[in-house]
Coordinates of C-alpha atoms in Angstrom, one line a residue:
X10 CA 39.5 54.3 -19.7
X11 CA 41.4 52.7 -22.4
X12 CA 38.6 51.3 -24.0
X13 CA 37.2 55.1 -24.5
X14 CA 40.6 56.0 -26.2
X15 CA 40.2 53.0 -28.7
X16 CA 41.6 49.9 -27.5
X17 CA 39.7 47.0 -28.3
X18 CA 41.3 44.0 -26.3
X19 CA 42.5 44.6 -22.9
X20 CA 44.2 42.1 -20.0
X21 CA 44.9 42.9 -16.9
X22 CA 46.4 41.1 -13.7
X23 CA 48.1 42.1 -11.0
X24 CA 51.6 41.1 -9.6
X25 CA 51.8 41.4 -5.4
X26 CA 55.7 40.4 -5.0
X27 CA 58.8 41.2 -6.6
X28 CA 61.0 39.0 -8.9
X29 CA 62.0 36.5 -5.7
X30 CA 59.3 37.1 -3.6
X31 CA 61.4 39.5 -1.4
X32 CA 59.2 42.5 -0.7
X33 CA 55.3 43.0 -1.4
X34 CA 55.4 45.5 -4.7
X35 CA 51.5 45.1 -6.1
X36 CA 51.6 46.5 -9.7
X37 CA 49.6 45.8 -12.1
X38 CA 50.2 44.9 -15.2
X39 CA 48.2 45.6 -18.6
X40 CA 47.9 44.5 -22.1
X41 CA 46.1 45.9 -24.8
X42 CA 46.1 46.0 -28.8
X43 CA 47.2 49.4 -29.8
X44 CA 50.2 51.3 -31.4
X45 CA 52.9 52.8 -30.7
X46 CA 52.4 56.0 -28.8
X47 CA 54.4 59.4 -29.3
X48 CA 56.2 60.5 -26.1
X49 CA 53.1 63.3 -25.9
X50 CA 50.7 60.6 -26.7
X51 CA 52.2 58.8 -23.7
X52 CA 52.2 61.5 -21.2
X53 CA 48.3 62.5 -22.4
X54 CA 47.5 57.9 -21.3
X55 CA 49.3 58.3 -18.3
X56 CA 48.1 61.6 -16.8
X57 CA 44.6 59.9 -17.4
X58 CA 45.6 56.8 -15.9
X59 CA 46.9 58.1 -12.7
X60 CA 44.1 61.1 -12.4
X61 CA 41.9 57.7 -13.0
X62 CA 43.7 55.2 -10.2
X63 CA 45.0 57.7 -8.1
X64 CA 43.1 61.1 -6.6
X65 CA 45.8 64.4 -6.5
X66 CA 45.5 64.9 -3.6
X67 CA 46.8 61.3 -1.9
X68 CA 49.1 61.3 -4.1
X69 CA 50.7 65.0 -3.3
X70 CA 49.9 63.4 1.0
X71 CA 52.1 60.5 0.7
X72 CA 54.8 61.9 -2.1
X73 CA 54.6 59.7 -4.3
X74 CA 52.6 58.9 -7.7
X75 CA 51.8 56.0 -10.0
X76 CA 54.9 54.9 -11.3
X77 CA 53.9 53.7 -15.5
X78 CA 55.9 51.8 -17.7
X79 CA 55.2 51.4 -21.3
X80 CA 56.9 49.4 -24.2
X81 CA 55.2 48.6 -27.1
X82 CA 55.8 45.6 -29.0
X83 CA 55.8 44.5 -33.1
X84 CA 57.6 41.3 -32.9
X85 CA 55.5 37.8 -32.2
X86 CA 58.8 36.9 -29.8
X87 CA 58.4 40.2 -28.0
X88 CA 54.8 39.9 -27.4
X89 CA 55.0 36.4 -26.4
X90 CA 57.2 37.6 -23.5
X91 CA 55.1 40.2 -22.2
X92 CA 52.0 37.8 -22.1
X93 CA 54.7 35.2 -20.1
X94 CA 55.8 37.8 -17.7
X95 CA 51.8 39.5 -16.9
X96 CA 50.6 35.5 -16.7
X97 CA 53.0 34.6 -14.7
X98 CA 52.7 34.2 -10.8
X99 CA 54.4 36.6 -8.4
X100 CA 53.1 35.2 -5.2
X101 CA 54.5 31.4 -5.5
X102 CA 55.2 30.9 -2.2
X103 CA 52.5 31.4 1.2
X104 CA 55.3 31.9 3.4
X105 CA 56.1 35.3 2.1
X106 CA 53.0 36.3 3.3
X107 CA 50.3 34.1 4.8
X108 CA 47.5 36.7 5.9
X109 CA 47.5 37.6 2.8
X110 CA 47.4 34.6 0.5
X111 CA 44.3 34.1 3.1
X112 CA 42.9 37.1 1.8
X113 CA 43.8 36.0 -1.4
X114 CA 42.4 32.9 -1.3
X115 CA 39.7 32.7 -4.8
X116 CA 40.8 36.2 -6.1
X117 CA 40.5 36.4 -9.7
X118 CA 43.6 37.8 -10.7
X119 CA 43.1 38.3 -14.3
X120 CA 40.2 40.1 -15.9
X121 CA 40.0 40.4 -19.6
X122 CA 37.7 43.6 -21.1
X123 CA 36.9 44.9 -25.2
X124 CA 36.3 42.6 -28.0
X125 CA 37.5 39.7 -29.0
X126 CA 35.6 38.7 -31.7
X127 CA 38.4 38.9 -34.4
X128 CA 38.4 35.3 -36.6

């Protein structure tokens, strides 16, 4: 999806826990080259996004839909921090959930997509 709207270098991985561990809150997190997006612009990417992840109608079932932050970043200090927080790992401790770090066990949690052939 984001590649067909012009973005050439994408990242992806997902979180599973909270700040602390204390609840299981999977979101995933993604960055991508790009620019900074006009409010309409941003409500045309995430009405794609969450007709993409999530069908209508499950959402309208369980009330709720894709929640879809956005900031956008110029500064190298900012951008640093947003690769930090997405690289970073959310699940840091098996006894906050052991069937699932079982299940977990070997995932590939990061998953890099475009071109990255700049010099």
């Amino acid at each position: 999806l984001l590649r067909k709207r012009g973005y050439r270098k994408i990242y992806n991985r997902w979180h599973f826990f909270g700040e602390n561990g204390e609840k299981y809150h999977p979101h995933l997190n993604v960055l991508c080259d790009g620019e900074w997006l006009t409010p309409e612009q941003l409500a045309d990417l995430k009405g794609l996004i969450r007709h993409k992840l999530l069908k209508r109608s499950i959402a309208k079932t369980i009330g709720k839909d894709l929640e879809i932050s956005y900031s956008y970043a110029r500064s190298p200090k900012r951008m640093m921090h947003w690769i930090k927080y997405v690289t970073k790992a959310s699940f840091r401790d098996i006894e906050w959930d052991e069937p699932l770090a079982n299940a977990l066990y070997g995932f590939h949690n990061g998953c890099f997509a475009g071109f990255w052939d700049d010099p």
